[in-house]
mmCIF file of C-alpha atoms in Angstrom:
data_model
loop_
_atom_site.group_PDB
_atom_site.id
_atom_site.type_symbol
_atom_site.label_atom_id
_atom_site.label_comp_id
_atom_site.label_asym_id
_atom_site.label_seq_id
_atom_site.Cartn_x
_atom_site.Cartn_y
_atom_site.Cartn_z
ATOM 1 C CA MET A 1185 -101.355 -29.570 31.175
ATOM 2 C CA LYS A 1186 -97.605 -28.522 31.070
ATOM 3 C CA LEU A 1187 -96.555 -32.204 30.340
ATOM 4 C CA PHE A 1188 -99.076 -32.317 27.375
ATOM 5 C CA LEU A 1189 -97.853 -28.672 26.088
ATOM 6 C CA THR A 1190 -94.254 -29.752 26.194
ATOM 7 C CA MET A 1191 -94.810 -33.186 24.592
ATOM 8 C CA ALA A 1192 -96.903 -31.234 22.030
ATOM 9 C CA LEU A 1193 -93.892 -28.738 21.338
ATOM 10 C CA LEU A 1194 -91.124 -31.258 21.322
ATOM 11 C CA PRO A 1195 -91.477 -32.138 17.563
ATOM 12 C CA PHE A 1196 -91.283 -28.259 16.737
ATOM 13 C CA LEU A 1197 -88.451 -27.730 18.985
ATOM 14 C CA ILE A 1198 -86.363 -30.406 17.478
ATOM 15 C CA GLN A 1199 -87.124 -29.069 13.997
ATOM 16 C CA CYS A 1200 -86.091 -25.744 15.206
ATOM 17 C CA SER A 1201 -82.804 -27.091 16.557
ATOM 18 C CA GLN A 1202 -82.242 -28.761 13.085
ATOM 19 C CA MET A 1203 -82.873 -25.387 11.368
ATOM 20 C CA ILE A 1204 -80.396 -23.431 13.181
ATOM 21 C CA TRP A 1205 -76.828 -23.108 12.273
ATOM 22 C CA ARG A 1206 -74.530 -22.318 15.253
ATOM 23 C CA GLU A 1207 -70.884 -21.502 15.388
ATOM 24 C CA ALA A 1208 -68.211 -24.269 16.297
ATOM 25 C CA SER A 1209 -64.663 -24.797 16.237
ATOM 26 C CA LEU A 1210 -61.999 -27.518 16.547
ATOM 27 C CA PRO A 1211 -59.197 -27.472 19.027
ATOM 28 C CA GLU A 1212 -56.011 -25.464 18.351
ATOM 29 C CA GLU A 1213 -53.152 -27.393 16.238
ATOM 30 C CA VAL A 1214 -49.577 -26.540 16.383
ATOM 31 C CA SER A 1215 -47.058 -26.968 13.646
ATOM 32 C CA PRO A 1216 -43.229 -26.234 14.493
ATOM 33 C CA GLY A 1217 -41.170 -24.006 12.386
ATOM 34 C CA SER A 1218 -37.905 -24.592 10.932
ATOM 35 C CA ASP A 1219 -36.735 -22.630 13.966
ATOM 36 C CA PRO A 1220 -38.499 -24.072 16.991
ATOM 37 C CA LYS A 1221 -38.874 -20.512 18.495
ATOM 38 C CA HIS A 1222 -41.267 -20.006 15.630
ATOM 39 C CA ASN A 1223 -44.556 -21.962 15.504
ATOM 40 C CA LEU A 1224 -47.899 -22.038 13.793
ATOM 41 C CA VAL A 1225 -51.102 -22.429 15.565
ATOM 42 C CA LEU A 1226 -54.090 -23.145 13.383
ATOM 43 C CA SER A 1227 -57.701 -22.639 14.468
ATOM 44 C CA VAL A 1228 -60.491 -24.135 12.358
ATOM 45 C CA SER A 1229 -64.034 -22.678 12.799
ATOM 46 C CA TYR A 1230 -67.157 -23.726 11.131
ATOM 47 C CA GLU A 1231 -71.058 -23.486 11.421
ATOM 48 C CA GLU A 1232 -73.035 -26.789 12.237
ATOM 49 C CA LYS A 1233 -76.577 -27.992 13.013
ATOM 50 C CA ASP A 1234 -78.395 -31.071 13.867
ATOM 51 C CA PRO A 1235 -79.244 -33.318 10.717
ATOM 52 C CA TRP A 1236 -82.726 -33.846 9.714
ATOM 53 C CA ASN A 1237 -82.026 -37.496 10.005
ATOM 54 C CA PRO A 1238 -80.945 -38.413 13.557
ATOM 55 C CA LEU A 1239 -79.529 -41.788 12.367
ATOM 56 C CA ASN A 1240 -76.635 -39.896 10.757
ATOM 57 C CA GLY A 1241 -74.866 -39.583 14.196
ATOM 58 C CA THR A 1242 -73.255 -36.211 13.620
ATOM 59 C CA THR A 1243 -73.827 -32.580 12.746
ATOM 60 C CA ASP A 1244 -74.064 -31.121 9.283
ATOM 61 C CA LYS A 1245 -71.369 -28.740 8.974
ATOM 62 C CA ARG A 1246 -70.519 -25.693 6.521
ATOM 63 C CA ALA A 1247 -68.637 -22.530 6.266
ATOM 64 C CA TYR A 1248 -65.125 -23.726 7.322
ATOM 65 C CA LYS A 1249 -62.488 -21.187 7.922
ATOM 66 C CA THR A 1250 -58.843 -21.142 9.294
ATOM 67 C CA LYS A 1251 -56.980 -18.661 11.192
ATOM 68 C CA ILE A 1252 -53.004 -19.417 11.204
ATOM 69 C CA LYS A 1253 -51.083 -17.426 13.745
ATOM 70 C CA LEU A 1254 -47.351 -17.317 13.622
ATOM 71 C CA VAL A 1255 -45.945 -17.043 17.192
ATOM 72 C CA GLU A 1256 -42.540 -16.413 18.642
ATOM 73 C CA THR A 1257 -41.265 -17.868 21.816
ATOM 74 C CA GLN A 1258 -38.696 -16.290 23.766
ATOM 75 C CA GLY A 1259 -37.930 -18.000 27.064
ATOM 76 C CA LYS A 1260 -41.408 -18.134 28.942
ATOM 77 C CA LEU A 1261 -42.888 -15.435 26.720
ATOM 78 C CA THR A 1262 -44.880 -15.948 23.590
ATOM 79 C CA LYS A 1263 -45.890 -13.213 21.201
ATOM 80 C CA GLU A 1264 -47.856 -13.265 17.936
ATOM 81 C CA ILE A 1265 -45.914 -12.130 14.757
ATOM 82 C CA LYS A 1266 -48.249 -12.512 11.818
ATOM 83 C CA GLU A 1267 -51.666 -13.920 11.056
ATOM 84 C CA TRP A 1268 -53.315 -15.409 7.751
ATOM 85 C CA ASP A 1269 -57.022 -16.212 7.243
ATOM 86 C CA LEU A 1270 -57.967 -18.986 4.943
ATOM 87 C CA PRO A 1271 -61.172 -19.407 3.307
ATOM 88 C CA SER A 1272 -61.715 -23.119 4.218
ATOM 89 C CA TRP A 1273 -60.201 -25.678 6.664
ATOM 90 C CA ALA A 1274 -56.498 -26.557 7.081
ATOM 91 C CA LEU A 1275 -54.681 -29.162 9.219
ATOM 92 C CA SER A 1276 -51.635 -28.761 11.094
ATOM 93 C CA ASP A 1277 -49.802 -31.634 9.090
ATOM 94 C CA GLY A 1278 -50.260 -29.685 6.006
ATOM 95 C CA ALA A 1279 -48.935 -26.357 7.196
ATOM 96 C CA PHE A 1280 -45.056 -25.405 7.496
ATOM 97 C CA TYR A 1281 -43.300 -22.171 8.238
ATOM 98 C CA HIS A 1282 -39.624 -21.805 7.264
ATOM 99 C CA SER A 1283 -38.227 -19.450 9.458
ATOM 100 C CA GLN A 1284 -35.058 -18.335 7.565
ATOM 101 C CA SER A 1285 -37.136 -17.508 4.302
ATOM 102 C CA SER A 1286 -40.030 -16.297 6.544
ATOM 103 C CA THR A 1287 -42.146 -18.266 4.182
ATOM 104 C CA LEU A 1288 -45.745 -20.263 4.955
ATOM 105 C CA PHE A 1289 -46.640 -23.183 2.973
ATOM 106 C CA VAL A 1290 -50.085 -24.545 3.554
ATOM 107 C CA LEU A 1291 -52.588 -27.062 2.175
ATOM 108 C CA TYR A 1292 -56.216 -25.808 2.735
ATOM 109 C CA GLY A 1293 -59.376 -27.552 1.610
ATOM 110 C CA LYS A 1294 -62.041 -26.690 -0.946
ATOM 111 C CA ASP A 1295 -65.589 -26.075 -0.483
ATOM 112 C CA ASP A 1296 -66.678 -27.892 2.768
ATOM 113 C CA GLU A 1297 -65.281 -31.503 2.068
ATOM 114 C CA TYR A 1298 -63.409 -31.504 5.265
ATOM 115 C CA GLY A 1299 -60.369 -33.922 5.486
ATOM 116 C CA THR A 1300 -60.296 -34.766 1.745
ATOM 117 C CA LEU A 1301 -57.857 -34.648 -0.883
ATOM 118 C CA ASN A 1302 -59.534 -32.012 -2.670
ATOM 119 C CA GLN A 1303 -57.020 -28.919 -1.574
ATOM 120 C CA THR A 1304 -55.162 -25.955 -2.677
ATOM 121 C CA LEU A 1305 -51.577 -25.199 -1.871
ATOM 122 C CA SER A 1306 -50.748 -21.709 -1.151
ATOM 123 C CA ILE A 1307 -47.305 -20.218 -0.496
ATOM 124 C CA PHE A 1308 -46.856 -16.644 1.264
ATOM 125 C CA PRO A 1309 -43.385 -15.401 0.918
ATOM 126 C CA THR A 1310 -42.141 -12.773 3.295
ATOM 127 C CA ASN A 1311 -41.851 -10.247 0.445
ATOM 128 C CA GLY A 1312 -45.413 -10.649 -0.785
ATOM 129 C CA GLY A 1313 -46.316 -12.233 -4.156
ATOM 130 C CA ALA A 1314 -48.588 -15.053 -2.531
ATOM 131 C CA PHE A 1315 -49.485 -17.846 -5.045
ATOM 132 C CA SER A 1316 -51.380 -21.093 -5.162
ATOM 133 C CA TYR A 1317 -51.247 -24.553 -6.973
ATOM 134 C CA PRO A 1318 -53.299 -25.380 -9.002
ATOM 135 C CA ALA A 1319 -53.591 -21.869 -10.069
ATOM 136 C CA SER A 1320 -57.000 -22.465 -11.533
ATOM 137 C CA PRO A 1321 -59.805 -24.832 -10.890
ATOM 138 C CA GLU A 1322 -59.043 -28.098 -12.428
ATOM 139 C CA ASN A 1323 -59.416 -31.935 -11.630
ATOM 140 C CA ARG A 1324 -55.880 -32.232 -10.151
ATOM 141 C CA ILE A 1325 -55.624 -33.338 -6.659
ATOM 142 C CA ILE A 1326 -52.567 -33.226 -4.255
ATOM 143 C CA PHE A 1327 -51.659 -36.278 -2.395
ATOM 144 C CA GLN A 1328 -48.879 -34.836 -0.339
ATOM 145 C CA MET A 1329 -46.743 -31.774 0.114
ATOM 146 C CA ALA A 1330 -43.658 -30.858 1.629
ATOM 147 C CA PRO A 1331 -41.217 -28.046 1.615
ATOM 148 C CA SER A 1332 -37.482 -28.397 1.539
ATOM 149 C CA PRO A 1333 -35.411 -27.886 4.718
ATOM 150 C CA ASN A 1334 -33.641 -24.988 2.822
ATOM 151 C CA GLY A 1335 -36.964 -23.422 1.945
ATOM 152 C CA LYS A 1336 -35.945 -22.975 -1.642
ATOM 153 C CA LEU A 1337 -38.464 -25.739 -3.021
ATOM 154 C CA VAL A 1338 -41.702 -27.538 -2.168
ATOM 155 C CA ALA A 1339 -42.597 -30.946 -3.593
ATOM 156 C CA LEU A 1340 -46.146 -32.165 -4.437
ATOM 157 C CA ILE A 1341 -47.187 -35.504 -5.460
ATOM 158 C CA THR A 1342 -50.447 -34.933 -7.535
ATOM 159 C CA ALA A 1343 -52.787 -36.854 -9.982
ATOM 160 C CA ASN A 1344 -55.708 -36.223 -11.865
ATOM 161 C CA GLN A 1345 -58.987 -37.640 -10.317
ATOM 162 C CA LYS A 1346 -61.003 -39.500 -13.010
ATOM 163 C CA GLU A 1347 -63.968 -40.866 -10.610
ATOM 164 C CA TYR A 1348 -64.424 -40.825 -6.897
ATOM 165 C CA GLY A 1349 -61.494 -42.771 -5.407
ATOM 166 C CA GLU A 1350 -59.996 -43.313 -9.094
ATOM 167 C CA TYR A 1351 -56.818 -41.429 -9.982
ATOM 168 C CA ALA A 1352 -54.409 -41.456 -12.856
ATOM 169 C CA GLU A 1353 -51.476 -39.428 -14.229
ATOM 170 C CA PHE A 1354 -49.423 -39.455 -10.939
ATOM 171 C CA GLU A 1355 -46.686 -36.589 -11.020
ATOM 172 C CA LEU A 1356 -44.061 -35.052 -8.930
ATOM 173 C CA ASN A 1357 -44.093 -31.445 -8.877
ATOM 174 C CA LEU A 1358 -41.062 -29.140 -7.748
ATOM 175 C CA ILE A 1359 -41.949 -25.750 -7.378
ATOM 176 C CA GLN A 1360 -38.890 -23.424 -7.117
ATOM 177 C CA LEU A 1361 -38.904 -20.350 -5.052
ATOM 178 C CA PRO A 1362 -38.957 -17.554 -5.636
ATOM 179 C CA THR A 1363 -39.462 -17.834 -9.563
ATOM 180 C CA LYS A 1364 -42.536 -20.170 -9.044
ATOM 181 C CA GLU A 1365 -41.034 -22.234 -11.869
ATOM 182 C CA ILE A 1366 -42.533 -25.777 -11.686
ATOM 183 C CA ASN A 1367 -40.667 -29.115 -12.699
ATOM 184 C CA THR A 1368 -42.918 -31.961 -13.462
ATOM 185 C CA PHE A 1369 -41.979 -35.547 -13.292
ATOM 186 C CA PRO A 1370 -44.337 -38.400 -14.358
ATOM 187 C CA ILE A 1371 -44.305 -41.222 -11.943
ATOM 188 C CA SER A 1372 -46.058 -44.564 -12.747
ATOM 189 C CA PHE A 1373 -47.989 -45.122 -9.635
ATOM 190 C CA TRP A 1374 -48.718 -43.796 -6.127
ATOM 191 C CA THR A 1375 -50.446 -45.183 -3.022
ATOM 192 C CA ALA A 1376 -51.017 -43.097 0.136
ATOM 193 C CA LEU A 1377 -49.855 -45.711 2.617
ATOM 194 C CA PRO A 1378 -47.946 -44.764 5.566
ATOM 195 C CA MET A 1379 -44.665 -46.898 4.472
ATOM 196 C CA TYR A 1380 -44.874 -44.702 1.181
ATOM 197 C CA GLY A 1381 -44.017 -41.173 0.834
ATOM 198 C CA MET A 1382 -41.239 -38.632 0.131
ATOM 199 C CA ARG A 1383 -38.156 -37.358 2.197
ATOM 200 C CA TRP A 1384 -36.313 -34.487 1.869
ATOM 201 C CA SER A 1385 -32.530 -34.797 2.738
ATOM 202 C CA GLU A 1386 -31.245 -32.796 5.661
ATOM 203 C CA ASP A 1387 -29.916 -30.122 3.269
ATOM 204 C CA GLY A 1388 -32.554 -29.888 0.872
ATOM 205 C CA SER A 1389 -30.540 -30.950 -1.918
ATOM 206 C CA SER A 1390 -32.188 -34.535 -2.558
ATOM 207 C CA LEU A 1391 -35.738 -35.680 -2.446
ATOM 208 C CA TYR A 1392 -36.522 -39.309 -2.212
ATOM 209 C CA LEU A 1393 -39.543 -40.757 -3.362
ATOM 210 C CA ARG A 1394 -41.095 -44.471 -2.133
ATOM 211 C CA THR A 1395 -43.151 -45.857 -4.689
ATOM 212 C CA PRO A 1396 -44.530 -49.674 -4.199
ATOM 213 C CA ASP A 1397 -41.582 -51.583 -5.979
ATOM 214 C CA ARG A 1398 -38.608 -49.022 -5.708
ATOM 215 C CA VAL A 1399 -37.232 -45.512 -4.368
ATOM 216 C CA LEU A 1400 -36.656 -42.757 -6.714
ATOM 217 C CA LYS A 1401 -34.201 -39.810 -6.231
ATOM 218 C CA TRP A 1402 -34.117 -36.286 -7.390
ATOM 219 C CA SER A 1403 -31.066 -34.351 -7.016
ATOM 220 C CA GLY A 1404 -31.265 -31.274 -9.387
ATOM 221 C CA GLY A 1405 -31.755 -33.227 -12.693
ATOM 222 C CA ASP A 1406 -33.864 -36.079 -13.800
ATOM 223 C CA VAL A 1407 -35.578 -38.411 -11.129
ATOM 224 C CA ASN A 1408 -33.907 -41.954 -11.064
ATOM 225 C CA GLU A 1409 -33.905 -44.984 -9.201
ATOM 226 C CA THR A 1410 -31.597 -45.069 -6.211
ATOM 227 C CA LYS A 1411 -29.923 -47.893 -4.239
ATOM 228 C CA THR A 1412 -29.492 -45.884 -1.178
ATOM 229 C CA PHE A 1413 -32.274 -44.080 0.594
ATOM 230 C CA PRO A 1414 -33.817 -43.079 3.903
ATOM 231 C CA ASP A 1415 -35.085 -45.708 6.377
ATOM 232 C CA CYS A 1416 -38.355 -43.846 6.966
ATOM 233 C CA PHE A 1417 -40.659 -41.772 4.717
ATOM 234 C CA SER A 1418 -43.600 -41.122 7.110
ATOM 235 C CA ILE A 1419 -41.742 -37.718 7.944
ATOM 236 C CA PRO A 1420 -41.388 -35.580 4.890
ATOM 237 C CA THR A 1421 -38.986 -32.859 5.758
ATOM 238 C CA ASN A 1422 -37.193 -31.960 9.088
ATOM 239 C CA PHE A 1423 -39.758 -29.319 10.521
ATOM 240 C CA GLY A 1424 -43.357 -29.233 10.727
ATOM 241 C CA ARG A 1425 -46.082 -31.242 12.850
ATOM 242 C CA TRP A 1426 -44.390 -34.673 12.363
ATOM 243 C CA ALA A 1427 -40.901 -33.732 13.062
ATOM 244 C CA TYR A 1428 -41.538 -33.804 16.628
ATOM 245 C CA GLU A 1429 -43.096 -36.262 19.216
ATOM 246 C CA SER A 1430 -45.603 -33.560 19.984
ATOM 247 C CA ALA A 1431 -46.551 -30.255 19.507
ATOM 248 C CA GLU A 1432 -49.335 -28.542 21.559
ATOM 249 C CA VAL A 1433 -50.972 -25.358 23.021
ATOM 250 C CA VAL A 1434 -50.770 -25.266 26.898
ATOM 251 C CA ASP A 1435 -52.239 -22.690 29.373
ATOM 252 C CA PRO A 1436 -51.936 -20.072 29.291
ATOM 253 C CA GLY A 1437 -51.351 -19.815 25.393
ATOM 254 C CA GLN A 1438 -47.766 -21.303 25.738
ATOM 255 C CA ILE A 1439 -46.408 -23.719 23.029
ATOM 256 C CA ARG A 1440 -44.846 -26.838 24.164
ATOM 257 C CA LEU A 1441 -43.005 -29.172 21.840
ATOM 258 C CA GLY A 1442 -41.884 -32.584 22.486
ATOM 259 C CA LYS A 1443 -38.817 -34.330 21.502
ATOM 260 C CA LYS A 1444 -37.431 -33.493 18.038
ATOM 261 C CA LEU A 1445 -37.110 -36.702 16.081
ATOM 262 C CA PRO A 1446 -33.822 -37.789 14.670
ATOM 263 C CA SER A 1447 -32.755 -37.666 11.231
ATOM 264 C CA PRO A 1448 -33.298 -40.993 9.046
ATOM 265 C CA LYS A 1449 -30.441 -43.492 8.364
ATOM 266 C CA LEU A 1450 -29.552 -44.211 4.807
ATOM 267 C CA ILE A 1451 -29.994 -47.978 4.065
ATOM 268 C CA SER A 1452 -29.969 -50.256 0.794
ATOM 269 C CA ASP A 1453 -32.826 -52.874 1.715
ATOM 270 C CA ILE A 1454 -36.232 -51.652 0.799
ATOM 271 C CA GLU A 1455 -37.818 -54.005 3.209
ATOM 272 C CA LYS A 1456 -36.058 -52.217 6.127
ATOM 273 C CA ILE A 1457 -37.884 -49.073 5.557
ATOM 274 C CA ARG A 1458 -40.044 -48.353 8.878
ATOM 275 C CA LEU A 1459 -42.566 -45.928 10.379
ATOM 276 C CA CYS A 1460 -40.848 -43.360 12.233
ATOM 277 C CA ARG A 1461 -43.852 -41.612 13.944
#
C-alpha cells in the first residue's frame, strides 16, 4: 500500500520540484587589484528550479545578483574595505580594481542571460559619481573592456548587434577619467578569438589593438597601424584576473595569488604573437 501511494504521488512530487524556485550560488572568484594587497572577491547568487523538460539537462535560472567585496591583506590578516551590490551577474575577468585611484571597473550582465555579451560597464570612482556605458538601453554590445595601468582610461571594443550572432559598426572607445569624455575610433572588423585583443603598455600611455590582419596603436591621438607591438594580447592590462597565474579564496577566507605574469616583449612579426595564459 505504501509503495502504491509513493508511486501515485511521484509525478506530483516531481511537478512540485519543477515549480519551486530555490536559492543557489556560484563559487567565489577573485580579481587582484593593481596593488596585490587589494583584491576583489565576487559572489554570484541566483534562483533555480528543475526544468519542465528533463531532457534539458540543467536547471532554469533567474534573478542573478552579484556582491563584490574589496578586501585588504596585511600579512596573514584580511579585512573587508568596501562592498558593491550589482543587479545581475558579473565574472572575475570583467572586474578590475585600481588601488591608486580607488576605482572599480566592472562589466555586469543584463537580464538573466548569463555569460553573454549583453553587458553594461559601470565605473565606481572613490569620490562618487558612478556612471555606466552604454548610458541608456541600446543595441550596442561590449566585446572587451580593460582599464589602463595608470587608472586614467578604460578601453572598450564595442559593436552594434544586428541579429543574434551578427555584428556591425565595430569601434574602439576610450573613456577618460574623471571627465567621462569618450573618444571613439571606428575599426574595420573584430573577432573575439584568444590571439586577438587589446593590450595596454605598462605605463598606460599606449594601447595596442590586434585585428585579423594588422596591429593598431593609440598613444593619445589617432589610431594608426604600428610595426612594433606586444607579443601577447590575451592579457589586456597589468592587473586583474588574468595578470596572475591563479587567484583564489582559501580557508579561512584568505586570498592566495599565484605568480604574476611577466610584461610582454615588443616584437615586429605578427606571426609570433602568442597566448600568454
